Tab-separated table of C-alpha atoms in Angstrom:
chain	number	residue	atom	x	y	z
A	15	UNK	CA	-30.507	-45.284	-14.820
A	16	UNK	CA	-29.998	-48.844	-13.615
A	17	UNK	CA	-31.879	-49.777	-10.468
A	18	UNK	CA	-31.701	-53.368	-9.275
A	19	UNK	CA	-32.664	-55.288	-6.179
A	20	UNK	CA	-30.852	-58.414	-5.086
A	21	UNK	CA	-33.030	-61.499	-4.833
A	22	UNK	CA	-33.943	-62.319	-1.235
A	23	UNK	CA	-34.597	-65.848	-0.106
A	24	UNK	CA	-37.299	-65.355	2.488
A	25	UNK	CA	-40.964	-66.092	3.039
A	26	UNK	CA	-43.354	-63.180	2.624
A	27	UNK	CA	-46.086	-63.665	5.203
A	28	UNK	CA	-48.238	-60.793	3.894
A	29	UNK	CA	-48.481	-62.415	0.468
A	30	UNK	CA	-49.353	-65.778	2.001
A	31	UNK	CA	-52.111	-64.009	3.916
A	32	UNK	CA	-53.411	-62.466	0.684
A	33	UNK	CA	-53.425	-65.930	-0.926
A	34	UNK	CA	-55.374	-67.371	2.003
A	35	UNK	CA	-57.888	-64.522	1.851
A	36	UNK	CA	-58.379	-64.920	-1.898
A	37	UNK	CA	-58.888	-68.675	-1.992
A	38	UNK	CA	-60.810	-68.848	1.277
A	39	UNK	CA	-63.224	-66.098	0.286
A	40	UNK	CA	-63.563	-67.445	-3.261
A	41	UNK	CA	-64.603	-70.821	-1.865
A	42	UNK	CA	-67.051	-69.264	0.572
A	43	UNK	CA	-68.497	-66.886	-2.029
A	44	UNK	CA	-69.040	-69.570	-4.656
A	45	UNK	CA	-70.712	-71.794	-2.049
A	46	UNK	CA	-73.120	-69.037	-1.008
A	47	UNK	CA	-73.513	-67.041	-4.238
A	48	UNK	CA	-76.916	-68.505	-5.070
A	49	UNK	CA	-78.344	-66.985	-1.879
A	50	UNK	CA	-76.809	-63.526	-2.354
A	51	UNK	CA	-77.796	-60.475	-4.458
A	52	UNK	CA	-76.140	-60.763	-7.894
A	53	UNK	CA	-74.635	-57.263	-7.727
A	54	UNK	CA	-72.944	-58.058	-4.426
A	55	UNK	CA	-71.641	-61.325	-5.854
A	56	UNK	CA	-70.277	-59.444	-8.892
A	57	UNK	CA	-68.572	-56.832	-6.710
A	58	UNK	CA	-66.937	-59.421	-4.460
A	59	UNK	CA	-66.252	-61.915	-7.246
A	60	UNK	CA	-64.664	-59.286	-9.474
A	61	UNK	CA	-62.427	-58.098	-6.643
A	62	UNK	CA	-61.301	-61.640	-5.799
A	63	UNK	CA	-60.455	-62.548	-9.396
A	64	UNK	CA	-58.544	-59.313	-10.008
A	65	UNK	CA	-56.769	-59.806	-6.678
A	66	UNK	CA	-55.798	-63.319	-7.689
A	67	UNK	CA	-54.357	-61.904	-10.915
A	68	UNK	CA	-52.168	-59.654	-8.772
A	69	UNK	CA	-51.170	-62.642	-6.649
A	70	UNK	CA	-50.256	-64.598	-9.785
A	71	UNK	CA	-48.071	-61.678	-10.833
A	72	UNK	CA	-46.266	-61.868	-7.476
A	73	UNK	CA	-45.654	-65.595	-7.839
A	74	UNK	CA	-44.258	-65.122	-11.345
A	75	UNK	CA	-41.700	-62.699	-9.883
A	76	UNK	CA	-40.551	-65.158	-7.230
A	77	UNK	CA	-42.815	-64.552	-4.250
A	78	UNK	CA	-43.927	-65.310	-1.598
A	79	UNK	CA	-41.458	-68.162	-0.907
A	80	UNK	CA	-37.940	-69.033	-2.089
A	81	UNK	CA	-39.332	-72.175	-3.722
A	82	UNK	CA	-40.597	-71.813	-7.266
A	83	UNK	CA	-42.811	-74.911	-7.141
A	84	UNK	CA	-44.689	-73.634	-4.107
A	85	UNK	CA	-45.083	-70.205	-5.706
A	86	UNK	CA	-46.434	-71.857	-8.855
A	87	UNK	CA	-48.887	-73.912	-6.825
A	88	UNK	CA	-50.155	-70.745	-5.118
A	89	UNK	CA	-50.611	-68.971	-8.440
A	90	UNK	CA	-51.680	-71.612	-10.911
A	91	UNK	CA	-55.406	-72.216	-10.131
A	92	UNK	CA	-57.128	-70.436	-13.053
A	93	UNK	CA	-60.045	-68.862	-11.242
A	94	UNK	CA	-60.598	-66.671	-14.311
A	95	UNK	CA	-60.932	-69.842	-16.473
A	96	UNK	CA	-59.300	-68.313	-19.571
A	97	UNK	CA	-55.621	-67.608	-18.773
A	98	UNK	CA	-53.204	-70.535	-18.318
A	99	UNK	CA	-50.706	-69.702	-15.596
A	100	UNK	CA	-47.689	-70.914	-17.578
A	101	UNK	CA	-48.684	-68.838	-20.593
A	102	UNK	CA	-49.106	-65.788	-18.367
A	103	UNK	CA	-45.660	-66.416	-16.895
A	104	UNK	CA	-43.969	-66.831	-20.300
A	105	UNK	CA	-45.634	-63.790	-21.848
A	106	UNK	CA	-45.093	-61.579	-18.815
A	107	UNK	CA	-41.405	-62.437	-18.512
A	108	UNK	CA	-41.032	-61.675	-22.226
A	109	UNK	CA	-42.667	-58.308	-21.516
A	110	UNK	CA	-39.986	-57.579	-18.924
A	111	UNK	CA	-37.171	-58.871	-21.139
A	112	UNK	CA	-37.866	-56.751	-24.212
A	113	UNK	CA	-36.213	-53.379	-24.731
A	114	UNK	CA	-39.102	-52.346	-26.971
A	115	UNK	CA	-41.947	-51.971	-24.511
A	116	UNK	CA	-45.350	-51.160	-26.046
A	117	UNK	CA	-44.259	-52.248	-29.558
A	118	UNK	CA	-46.352	-55.039	-31.132
A	119	UNK	CA	-44.152	-57.956	-32.166
A	120	UNK	CA	-41.735	-57.159	-29.346
A	121	UNK	CA	-43.902	-56.725	-26.292
A	122	UNK	CA	-46.536	-59.457	-25.808
A	123	UNK	CA	-48.494	-57.127	-23.501
A	124	UNK	CA	-48.540	-54.259	-26.019
A	125	UNK	CA	-51.925	-52.545	-26.405
A	126	UNK	CA	-51.022	-50.865	-29.683
A	127	UNK	CA	-51.564	-52.228	-33.184
A	128	UNK	CA	-49.185	-52.748	-36.047
A	129	UNK	CA	-49.906	-50.801	-39.227
A	130	UNK	CA	-50.960	-53.992	-41.016
A	131	UNK	CA	-53.585	-54.907	-38.381
A	132	UNK	CA	-56.840	-56.196	-39.810
A	133	UNK	CA	-60.223	-54.454	-39.660
A	134	UNK	CA	-61.462	-56.434	-36.635
A	135	UNK	CA	-58.326	-55.595	-34.652
A	136	UNK	CA	-58.639	-51.918	-35.542
A	137	UNK	CA	-62.309	-51.840	-34.593
A	138	UNK	CA	-61.657	-53.571	-31.269
A	139	UNK	CA	-58.803	-51.184	-30.494
A	140	UNK	CA	-60.935	-48.134	-31.253
A	141	UNK	CA	-63.810	-49.444	-29.144
A	142	UNK	CA	-61.481	-49.909	-26.167
A	143	UNK	CA	-59.319	-46.810	-26.629
A	144	UNK	CA	-61.252	-44.947	-23.932
A	145	UNK	CA	-61.424	-46.122	-20.341
A	146	UNK	CA	-65.192	-46.593	-20.595
A	147	UNK	CA	-64.767	-48.799	-23.646
A	148	UNK	CA	-61.951	-50.732	-21.977
A	149	UNK	CA	-64.031	-51.467	-18.882
A	150	UNK	CA	-67.296	-52.307	-20.673
A	151	UNK	CA	-66.157	-53.955	-23.915
A	152	UNK	CA	-62.584	-54.805	-22.986
A	153	UNK	CA	-63.208	-58.100	-21.131
A	154	UNK	CA	-64.817	-60.059	-23.995
A	155	UNK	CA	-62.575	-58.469	-26.632
A	156	UNK	CA	-59.410	-59.005	-24.598
A	157	UNK	CA	-60.253	-62.586	-23.712
A	158	UNK	CA	-61.447	-63.412	-27.215
A	159	UNK	CA	-58.338	-61.943	-28.824
A	160	UNK	CA	-56.090	-63.841	-26.424
A	161	UNK	CA	-57.842	-67.155	-27.099
A	162	UNK	CA	-57.554	-66.690	-30.865
A	163	UNK	CA	-53.832	-65.914	-30.561
A	164	UNK	CA	-53.314	-68.933	-28.306
A	165	UNK	CA	-55.172	-71.214	-30.720
A	166	UNK	CA	-52.854	-70.076	-33.506
A	167	UNK	CA	-49.811	-70.635	-31.278
A	168	UNK	CA	-51.019	-74.135	-30.385
A	169	UNK	CA	-51.681	-75.011	-34.029
A	170	UNK	CA	-48.185	-73.805	-34.895
A	171	UNK	CA	-46.864	-75.985	-32.042
A	172	UNK	CA	-44.943	-73.156	-30.404
A	173	UNK	CA	-42.882	-74.428	-27.461
A	174	UNK	CA	-44.765	-74.909	-24.228
A	175	UNK	CA	-48.170	-73.771	-25.473
A	176	UNK	CA	-49.928	-77.127	-25.770
A	177	UNK	CA	-48.508	-78.362	-22.471
A	178	UNK	CA	-49.622	-75.190	-20.683
A	179	UNK	CA	-53.124	-75.530	-22.076
A	180	UNK	CA	-53.362	-79.236	-21.224
A	181	UNK	CA	-52.579	-78.495	-17.572
A	182	UNK	CA	-54.891	-75.487	-17.657
A	183	UNK	CA	-57.842	-77.521	-18.911
A	184	UNK	CA	-57.393	-80.025	-16.071
A	185	UNK	CA	-57.637	-77.128	-13.607
A	186	UNK	CA	-60.671	-75.694	-15.432
A	187	UNK	CA	-62.428	-79.062	-15.251
A	188	UNK	CA	-61.796	-79.205	-11.491
A	189	UNK	CA	-63.086	-75.651	-10.976
A	190	UNK	CA	-66.161	-76.354	-13.121
A	191	UNK	CA	-66.861	-79.492	-11.070
A	192	UNK	CA	-66.671	-77.406	-7.879
A	193	UNK	CA	-68.899	-74.652	-9.233
A	194	UNK	CA	-71.586	-76.821	-10.815
A	195	UNK	CA	-71.384	-80.051	-8.864
A	196	UNK	CA	-70.709	-78.730	-5.372
A	197	UNK	CA	-71.992	-75.150	-5.368
A	198	UNK	CA	-74.812	-75.456	-7.895
A	199	UNK	CA	-73.485	-72.282	-9.497
A	200	UNK	CA	-73.823	-72.155	-13.290
A	201	UNK	CA	-70.822	-71.412	-15.474
A	202	UNK	CA	-72.735	-68.620	-17.231
A	203	UNK	CA	-73.417	-66.953	-13.883
A	204	UNK	CA	-69.781	-67.382	-12.932
A	205	UNK	CA	-68.603	-65.742	-16.143
A	206	UNK	CA	-70.963	-62.822	-15.573
A	207	UNK	CA	-70.405	-62.315	-11.827
A	208	UNK	CA	-66.739	-63.263	-11.449
A	209	UNK	CA	-64.825	-63.374	-14.730
A	210	UNK	CA	-66.264	-60.261	-16.397
A	211	UNK	CA	-65.866	-57.808	-13.473
A	212	UNK	CA	-62.510	-59.354	-12.550
A	213	UNK	CA	-61.193	-58.772	-16.055
A	214	UNK	CA	-62.572	-55.212	-16.059
A	215	UNK	CA	-60.779	-54.375	-12.798
A	216	UNK	CA	-57.527	-55.796	-14.167
A	217	UNK	CA	-57.942	-53.783	-17.364
A	218	UNK	CA	-58.311	-50.621	-15.288
A	219	UNK	CA	-54.815	-51.231	-13.912
A	220	UNK	CA	-53.249	-51.941	-17.283
A	221	UNK	CA	-55.084	-49.135	-19.117
A	222	UNK	CA	-52.577	-46.358	-18.388
A	223	UNK	CA	-49.496	-48.184	-17.105
A	224	UNK	CA	-47.630	-47.996	-20.445
A	225	UNK	CA	-47.580	-45.335	-23.158
A	226	UNK	CA	-45.619	-45.150	-26.408
A	227	UNK	CA	-42.666	-42.742	-26.424
A	228	UNK	CA	-39.455	-42.427	-28.491
A	229	UNK	CA	-37.495	-42.960	-25.261
A	230	UNK	CA	-38.028	-46.521	-23.920
A	231	UNK	CA	-37.682	-45.393	-20.308
A	232	UNK	CA	-40.606	-43.014	-20.737
A	233	UNK	CA	-43.047	-45.780	-21.576
A	234	UNK	CA	-43.739	-46.858	-17.978
A	235	UNK	CA	-46.229	-44.911	-15.863
A	236	UNK	CA	-46.975	-44.542	-12.168
A	237	UNK	CA	-50.348	-44.105	-10.481
A	238	UNK	CA	-49.889	-42.608	-7.015
A	239	UNK	CA	-52.337	-42.197	-4.106
A	240	UNK	CA	-54.201	-45.471	-4.593
A	241	UNK	CA	-54.705	-46.994	-1.128
A	242	UNK	CA	-57.644	-49.233	-2.088
A	243	UNK	CA	-56.774	-50.122	-5.673
A	244	UNK	CA	-53.113	-50.271	-4.681
A	245	UNK	CA	-54.034	-53.159	-2.373
A	246	UNK	CA	-56.059	-54.805	-5.133
A	247	UNK	CA	-53.145	-54.480	-7.556
A	248	UNK	CA	-50.531	-55.297	-4.887
A	249	UNK	CA	-48.846	-51.962	-5.589
A	250	UNK	CA	-48.310	-52.705	-9.267
A	251	UNK	CA	-49.804	-49.256	-9.866
A	252	UNK	CA	-46.271	-48.060	-8.975
A	253	UNK	CA	-45.361	-49.564	-12.299
A	254	UNK	CA	-42.132	-47.723	-13.005
A	255	UNK	CA	-40.822	-48.940	-9.643
A	256	UNK	CA	-41.873	-52.493	-10.495
A	257	UNK	CA	-39.958	-52.411	-13.781
A	258	UNK	CA	-36.917	-50.915	-12.079
A	259	UNK	CA	-37.054	-53.442	-9.214
A	260	UNK	CA	-38.713	-56.536	-10.751
A	261	UNK	CA	-37.523	-58.798	-7.923
A	262	UNK	CA	-39.109	-56.626	-5.216
A	263	UNK	CA	-42.260	-57.858	-3.501
A	264	UNK	CA	-45.393	-55.752	-3.396
A	265	UNK	CA	-44.663	-54.903	0.243
A	266	UNK	CA	-41.279	-53.441	-0.715
A	267	UNK	CA	-42.429	-51.361	-3.684
A	268	UNK	CA	-43.897	-48.347	-1.795
A	269	UNK	CA	-40.671	-47.844	0.161
A	270	UNK	CA	-38.538	-48.245	-2.944
A	271	UNK	CA	-40.744	-45.818	-4.845
A	272	UNK	CA	-40.588	-43.256	-2.047
A	273	UNK	CA	-36.783	-43.454	-1.857
A	274	UNK	CA	-36.235	-43.338	-5.625
A	275	UNK	CA	-39.229	-41.250	-6.704
A	276	UNK	CA	-37.209	-38.374	-8.172
A	277	UNK	CA	-34.977	-40.692	-10.185
A	278	UNK	CA	-37.880	-42.831	-11.401
A	279	UNK	CA	-39.946	-39.845	-12.538
A	280	UNK	CA	-36.916	-38.275	-14.194
A	281	UNK	CA	-36.360	-41.534	-16.079
A	282	UNK	CA	-39.999	-41.920	-17.160
A	283	UNK	CA	-40.401	-38.284	-18.177
A	284	UNK	CA	-42.838	-37.500	-15.381
A	285	UNK	CA	-45.431	-39.999	-16.573
A	286	UNK	CA	-47.362	-39.993	-13.308
A	287	UNK	CA	-51.052	-39.865	-12.411
A	288	UNK	CA	-52.159	-38.541	-9.012
A	289	UNK	CA	-54.595	-41.401	-8.551
A	290	UNK	CA	-57.096	-43.458	-10.501
A	291	UNK	CA	-59.494	-40.546	-10.197
A	292	UNK	CA	-57.227	-38.629	-12.566
A	293	UNK	CA	-57.168	-41.577	-14.966
A	294	UNK	CA	-60.980	-41.585	-14.975
A	295	UNK	CA	-61.237	-37.810	-15.439
A	296	UNK	CA	-58.797	-37.733	-18.327
A	297	UNK	CA	-59.674	-40.889	-20.205
A	298	UNK	CA	-63.199	-42.070	-19.401
A	299	UNK	CA	-64.434	-40.668	-22.714
A	300	UNK	CA	-61.105	-39.734	-24.350
A	301	UNK	CA	-58.590	-42.120	-25.961
A	302	UNK	CA	-55.486	-42.823	-23.921
A	303	UNK	CA	-53.311	-42.693	-27.055
A	304	UNK	CA	-53.269	-43.490	-30.765
A	305	UNK	CA	-54.399	-46.980	-31.790
A	306	UNK	CA	-51.484	-47.606	-34.180
A	307	UNK	CA	-48.080	-47.571	-32.529
A	308	UNK	CA	-46.295	-44.369	-33.607
A	309	UNK	CA	-42.753	-45.822	-33.774
A	310	UNK	CA	-43.275	-49.128	-35.494
A	311	UNK	CA	-40.967	-48.391	-38.394
A	312	UNK	CA	-37.976	-47.766	-36.153
A	313	UNK	CA	-37.352	-51.355	-35.001
A	314	UNK	CA	-37.297	-54.872	-36.375
A	315	UNK	CA	-39.656	-57.495	-34.940
A	316	UNK	CA	-38.557	-60.022	-32.327
A	317	UNK	CA	-39.849	-63.498	-31.604
A	318	UNK	CA	-41.888	-63.604	-28.446
A	319	UNK	CA	-42.049	-66.732	-26.278
Protein backbone atom coordinates (compact mmCIF):
# COMPACT_ATOMS: atom_id res chain seq x y z
CA UNK A 1 0.00 0.00 0.00
CA UNK A 2 1.44 3.37 -0.99
CA UNK A 3 -0.12 6.36 0.72
CA UNK A 4 1.38 9.78 0.06
CA UNK A 5 0.44 13.37 0.73
CA UNK A 6 1.57 16.20 -1.49
CA UNK A 7 3.62 18.87 0.26
CA UNK A 8 1.57 21.98 1.02
CA UNK A 9 3.14 25.39 1.19
CA UNK A 10 1.11 27.06 3.91
CA UNK A 11 1.50 28.35 7.44
CA UNK A 12 0.06 26.18 10.20
CA UNK A 13 -1.30 28.56 12.82
CA UNK A 14 -2.07 25.80 15.34
CA UNK A 15 1.57 24.71 15.40
CA UNK A 16 2.75 28.30 15.80
CA UNK A 17 0.38 28.57 18.75
CA UNK A 18 1.85 25.41 20.28
CA UNK A 19 5.35 26.87 19.85
CA UNK A 20 4.31 30.10 21.56
CA UNK A 21 2.73 28.17 24.43
CA UNK A 22 5.81 25.99 24.90
CA UNK A 23 8.42 28.74 24.91
CA UNK A 24 6.27 31.26 26.76
CA UNK A 25 5.37 28.83 29.52
CA UNK A 26 8.93 27.47 29.71
CA UNK A 27 10.23 31.00 30.28
CA UNK A 28 7.59 31.75 32.89
CA UNK A 29 8.05 28.41 34.67
CA UNK A 30 11.83 28.67 34.87
CA UNK A 31 11.52 32.22 36.21
CA UNK A 32 9.11 31.15 38.95
CA UNK A 33 10.20 27.56 39.64
CA UNK A 34 12.07 28.43 42.82
CA UNK A 35 8.82 29.61 44.41
CA UNK A 36 6.73 26.59 43.35
CA UNK A 37 6.34 23.04 44.76
CA UNK A 38 8.94 20.77 43.11
CA UNK A 39 6.36 18.16 42.08
CA UNK A 40 4.31 20.79 40.27
CA UNK A 41 7.43 22.09 38.56
CA UNK A 42 8.32 18.52 37.48
CA UNK A 43 4.82 17.90 36.12
CA UNK A 44 4.75 21.13 34.13
CA UNK A 45 8.42 21.02 33.15
CA UNK A 46 8.18 17.43 31.95
CA UNK A 47 5.11 18.23 29.86
CA UNK A 48 6.75 21.27 28.27
CA UNK A 49 9.95 19.44 27.34
CA UNK A 50 8.09 16.45 25.88
CA UNK A 51 5.81 18.87 24.03
CA UNK A 52 8.82 20.66 22.61
CA UNK A 53 10.15 17.31 21.40
CA UNK A 54 6.88 16.87 19.51
CA UNK A 55 7.22 20.38 18.10
CA UNK A 56 10.77 19.61 16.96
CA UNK A 57 9.42 16.54 15.19
CA UNK A 58 6.91 18.74 13.35
CA UNK A 59 9.61 21.17 12.25
CA UNK A 60 11.78 18.32 10.96
CA UNK A 61 8.87 17.26 8.74
CA UNK A 62 8.45 20.73 7.25
CA UNK A 63 6.02 22.52 9.54
CA UNK A 64 4.66 24.97 10.52
CA UNK A 65 5.84 27.27 7.69
CA UNK A 66 7.01 26.75 4.10
CA UNK A 67 10.43 28.10 5.07
CA UNK A 68 12.92 25.59 6.41
CA UNK A 69 15.07 28.18 8.19
CA UNK A 70 12.13 29.47 10.19
CA UNK A 71 11.06 25.92 11.05
CA UNK A 72 14.60 25.16 12.20
CA UNK A 73 14.67 28.29 14.34
CA UNK A 74 11.40 27.25 16.00
CA UNK A 75 12.72 23.76 16.72
CA UNK A 76 16.40 24.15 17.45
CA UNK A 77 16.53 25.51 21.06
CA UNK A 78 17.65 22.42 23.03
CA UNK A 79 15.50 22.79 26.11
CA UNK A 80 16.36 19.17 26.98
CA UNK A 81 20.10 20.08 26.91
CA UNK A 82 21.24 16.71 25.52
CA UNK A 83 19.88 16.35 21.96
CA UNK A 84 21.29 18.55 19.18
CA UNK A 85 18.51 19.50 16.79
CA UNK A 86 20.54 18.74 13.65
CA UNK A 87 21.47 15.30 14.94
CA UNK A 88 17.83 14.60 15.74
CA UNK A 89 16.87 15.69 12.23
CA UNK A 90 19.53 13.53 10.53
CA UNK A 91 18.79 10.44 12.60
CA UNK A 92 15.02 10.79 12.33
CA UNK A 93 15.07 11.24 8.56
CA UNK A 94 17.28 8.15 8.32
CA UNK A 95 14.64 6.33 10.39
CA UNK A 96 12.02 7.25 7.80
CA UNK A 97 14.29 6.42 4.86
CA UNK A 98 15.21 2.87 5.86
CA UNK A 99 13.21 -0.12 4.67
CA UNK A 100 14.42 -2.08 7.69
CA UNK A 101 12.58 -0.41 10.54
CA UNK A 102 13.46 -1.68 14.03
CA UNK A 103 16.69 -3.35 12.84
CA UNK A 104 19.89 -2.14 14.56
CA UNK A 105 22.42 -0.93 12.00
CA UNK A 106 19.60 0.13 9.69
CA UNK A 107 17.23 2.09 11.86
CA UNK A 108 18.91 4.69 14.11
CA UNK A 109 15.81 4.74 16.34
CA UNK A 110 15.76 0.95 16.78
CA UNK A 111 15.19 -0.22 20.37
CA UNK A 112 16.42 -3.74 19.73
CA UNK A 113 19.97 -5.04 20.12
CA UNK A 114 22.24 -6.83 17.72
CA UNK A 115 23.36 -10.32 18.72
CA UNK A 116 26.90 -9.07 19.36
CA UNK A 117 25.77 -6.35 21.81
CA UNK A 118 27.96 -6.03 24.88
CA UNK A 119 26.96 -6.85 28.46
CA UNK A 120 26.14 -3.24 29.40
CA UNK A 121 23.86 -2.85 26.39
CA UNK A 122 22.09 -6.11 27.19
CA UNK A 123 21.64 -5.15 30.83
CA UNK A 124 20.28 -1.71 29.93
CA UNK A 125 17.88 -3.24 27.41
CA UNK A 126 16.58 -5.77 29.93
CA UNK A 127 16.13 -3.09 32.59
CA UNK A 128 14.04 -0.99 30.19
CA UNK A 129 12.14 -3.80 28.46
CA UNK A 130 9.06 -3.15 30.60
CA UNK A 131 7.19 0.14 30.58
CA UNK A 132 8.01 0.71 34.26
CA UNK A 133 11.70 0.23 33.57
CA UNK A 134 11.52 2.48 30.51
CA UNK A 135 9.89 5.31 32.44
CA UNK A 136 12.05 5.07 35.58
CA UNK A 137 15.45 3.98 34.27
CA UNK A 138 15.04 4.85 30.60
CA UNK A 139 15.91 8.58 30.77
CA UNK A 140 19.47 8.26 32.13
CA UNK A 141 20.18 5.09 30.14
CA UNK A 142 18.77 6.52 26.92
CA UNK A 143 20.57 9.83 27.27
CA UNK A 144 23.81 8.21 28.37
CA UNK A 145 23.77 5.72 25.50
CA UNK A 146 23.07 8.49 23.00
CA UNK A 147 25.93 10.65 24.30
CA UNK A 148 28.38 7.75 24.11
CA UNK A 149 27.33 7.00 20.53
CA UNK A 150 27.63 10.68 19.59
CA UNK A 151 31.09 10.92 21.15
CA UNK A 152 32.21 7.97 19.03
CA UNK A 153 30.68 9.56 15.92
CA UNK A 154 32.45 12.86 16.64
CA UNK A 155 35.79 11.12 17.22
CA UNK A 156 35.34 9.29 13.92
CA UNK A 157 34.57 12.67 12.30
CA UNK A 158 31.31 11.49 10.75
CA UNK A 159 29.81 14.18 8.51
CA UNK A 160 27.89 16.90 10.29
CA UNK A 161 28.33 15.59 13.82
CA UNK A 162 30.94 18.03 15.12
CA UNK A 163 29.20 21.01 13.52
CA UNK A 164 25.85 20.00 15.03
CA UNK A 165 27.40 19.68 18.47
CA UNK A 166 29.26 22.99 18.21
CA UNK A 167 25.99 24.82 17.49
CA UNK A 168 24.24 22.80 20.19
CA UNK A 169 26.77 23.76 22.85
CA UNK A 170 26.30 27.45 22.05
CA UNK A 171 22.56 27.01 22.65
CA UNK A 172 23.21 25.05 25.87
CA UNK A 173 25.46 27.82 27.16
CA UNK A 174 22.72 30.39 26.48
CA UNK A 175 20.07 28.26 28.22
CA UNK A 176 22.39 27.66 31.20
CA UNK A 177 23.02 31.41 31.46
CA UNK A 178 19.25 32.00 31.51
CA UNK A 179 18.60 29.31 34.10
CA UNK A 180 21.43 30.12 36.49
CA UNK A 181 22.13 33.77 35.84
CA UNK A 182 18.60 35.08 35.32
CA UNK A 183 16.32 32.59 37.07
CA UNK A 184 18.63 31.41 39.84
CA UNK A 185 17.59 27.87 38.96
CA UNK A 186 20.34 25.27 39.35
CA UNK A 187 21.22 22.94 36.50
CA UNK A 188 20.82 19.91 38.78
CA UNK A 189 17.28 21.01 39.64
CA UNK A 190 16.56 21.58 35.98
CA UNK A 191 17.75 18.10 35.05
CA UNK A 192 15.58 16.59 37.78
CA UNK A 193 12.42 18.67 37.26
CA UNK A 194 12.47 19.24 33.49
CA UNK A 195 14.82 16.92 31.61
CA UNK A 196 14.09 13.66 33.47
CA UNK A 197 10.26 13.79 33.37
CA UNK A 198 10.33 15.19 29.83
CA UNK A 199 12.43 12.27 28.63
CA UNK A 200 10.18 9.80 30.47
CA UNK A 201 7.05 11.19 28.78
CA UNK A 202 8.75 10.97 25.38
CA UNK A 203 9.81 7.39 26.09
CA UNK A 204 6.19 6.51 26.85
CA UNK A 205 5.29 7.51 23.29
CA UNK A 206 8.13 5.61 21.68
CA UNK A 207 7.77 2.51 23.89
CA UNK A 208 5.18 0.70 21.76
CA UNK A 209 5.19 2.58 18.46
CA UNK A 210 7.39 0.00 16.66
CA UNK A 211 7.62 -3.78 16.99
CA UNK A 212 9.74 -6.30 15.10
CA UNK A 213 7.90 -8.39 12.50
CA UNK A 214 8.96 -10.34 9.37
CA UNK A 215 6.76 -7.99 7.33
CA UNK A 216 8.19 -4.42 7.37
CA UNK A 217 4.73 -2.86 7.15
CA UNK A 218 3.70 -4.58 10.36
CA UNK A 219 6.37 -2.86 12.42
CA UNK A 220 4.48 0.42 12.93
CA UNK A 221 1.82 0.67 15.64
CA UNK A 222 -1.10 2.96 16.40
CA UNK A 223 -2.37 4.12 19.78
CA UNK A 224 -5.97 5.30 19.49
CA UNK A 225 -8.20 7.21 21.95
CA UNK A 226 -5.50 9.48 23.36
CA UNK A 227 -7.01 12.98 23.63
CA UNK A 228 -4.57 14.28 26.25
CA UNK A 229 -1.39 12.44 25.31
CA UNK A 230 -2.33 12.83 21.65
CA UNK A 231 -2.04 16.59 22.16
CA UNK A 232 1.27 16.16 23.97
CA UNK A 233 2.61 13.99 21.15
CA UNK A 234 0.96 16.11 18.43
CA UNK A 235 -0.88 13.01 17.20
CA UNK A 236 2.30 11.03 16.61
CA UNK A 237 0.57 8.26 18.55
CA UNK A 238 -1.18 7.61 15.20
CA UNK A 239 2.21 6.38 14.13
CA UNK A 240 1.24 4.22 11.18
CA UNK A 241 -0.55 7.24 9.69
CA UNK A 242 2.54 9.38 10.27
CA UNK A 243 4.76 6.91 8.41
CA UNK A 244 2.25 6.64 5.58
CA UNK A 245 1.82 10.43 5.35
CA UNK A 246 5.16 11.84 6.60
CA UNK A 247 4.48 15.28 5.10
CA UNK A 248 1.15 15.67 6.93
CA UNK A 249 0.96 18.05 9.88
CA UNK A 250 -0.26 16.91 13.26
CA UNK A 251 -3.58 18.65 12.61
CA UNK A 252 -4.13 16.58 9.46
CA UNK A 253 -3.22 13.18 10.91
CA UNK A 254 -6.51 12.39 12.74
CA UNK A 255 -8.56 13.00 9.59
CA UNK A 256 -6.16 10.99 7.46
CA UNK A 257 -6.19 8.16 9.98
CA UNK A 258 -9.99 8.14 10.14
CA UNK A 259 -10.31 8.02 6.34
CA UNK A 260 -7.64 5.35 5.85
CA UNK A 261 -7.98 3.40 9.10
CA UNK A 262 -8.98 0.10 7.50
CA UNK A 263 -6.13 0.21 5.00
CA UNK A 264 -3.56 1.27 7.60
CA UNK A 265 -4.54 -1.47 10.06
CA UNK A 266 -4.61 -4.05 7.28
CA UNK A 267 -1.08 -2.98 6.31
CA UNK A 268 0.27 -3.05 9.88
CA UNK A 269 -1.36 -6.36 10.77
CA UNK A 270 -3.76 -4.80 13.26
CA UNK A 271 -0.99 -3.49 15.51
CA UNK A 272 -3.26 -1.10 17.39
CA UNK A 273 -3.71 -0.21 21.06
CA UNK A 274 -7.02 1.22 22.30
CA UNK A 275 -5.25 3.88 24.33
CA UNK A 276 -2.23 4.34 26.55
CA UNK A 277 -4.20 2.66 29.32
CA UNK A 278 -3.91 -0.58 27.34
CA UNK A 279 -0.17 -0.03 26.92
CA UNK A 280 0.16 0.37 30.69
CA UNK A 281 -1.99 -2.69 31.45
CA UNK A 282 -0.11 -4.94 29.07
CA UNK A 283 3.46 -3.79 29.54
CA UNK A 284 3.94 -2.02 32.87
CA UNK A 285 5.57 -5.14 34.31
CA UNK A 286 5.88 -7.27 31.15
CA UNK A 287 8.46 -6.87 28.36
CA UNK A 288 7.16 -5.31 25.17
CA UNK A 289 9.22 -7.73 23.06
CA UNK A 290 12.49 -9.64 22.94
CA UNK A 291 15.67 -7.65 23.61
CA UNK A 292 17.62 -9.11 20.66
CA UNK A 293 16.09 -8.38 17.28
CA UNK A 294 14.61 -11.64 15.94
CA UNK A 295 15.41 -11.05 12.24
CA UNK A 296 18.93 -9.73 12.34
CA UNK A 297 20.40 -12.46 10.17
CA UNK A 298 18.08 -11.73 7.27
CA UNK A 299 19.56 -8.38 6.16
CA UNK A 300 22.92 -6.73 5.66
CA UNK A 301 23.80 -3.60 7.63
CA UNK A 302 23.46 -0.10 6.18
CA UNK A 303 25.34 3.07 7.00
CA UNK A 304 23.24 5.48 8.97
CA UNK A 305 23.74 9.24 8.70
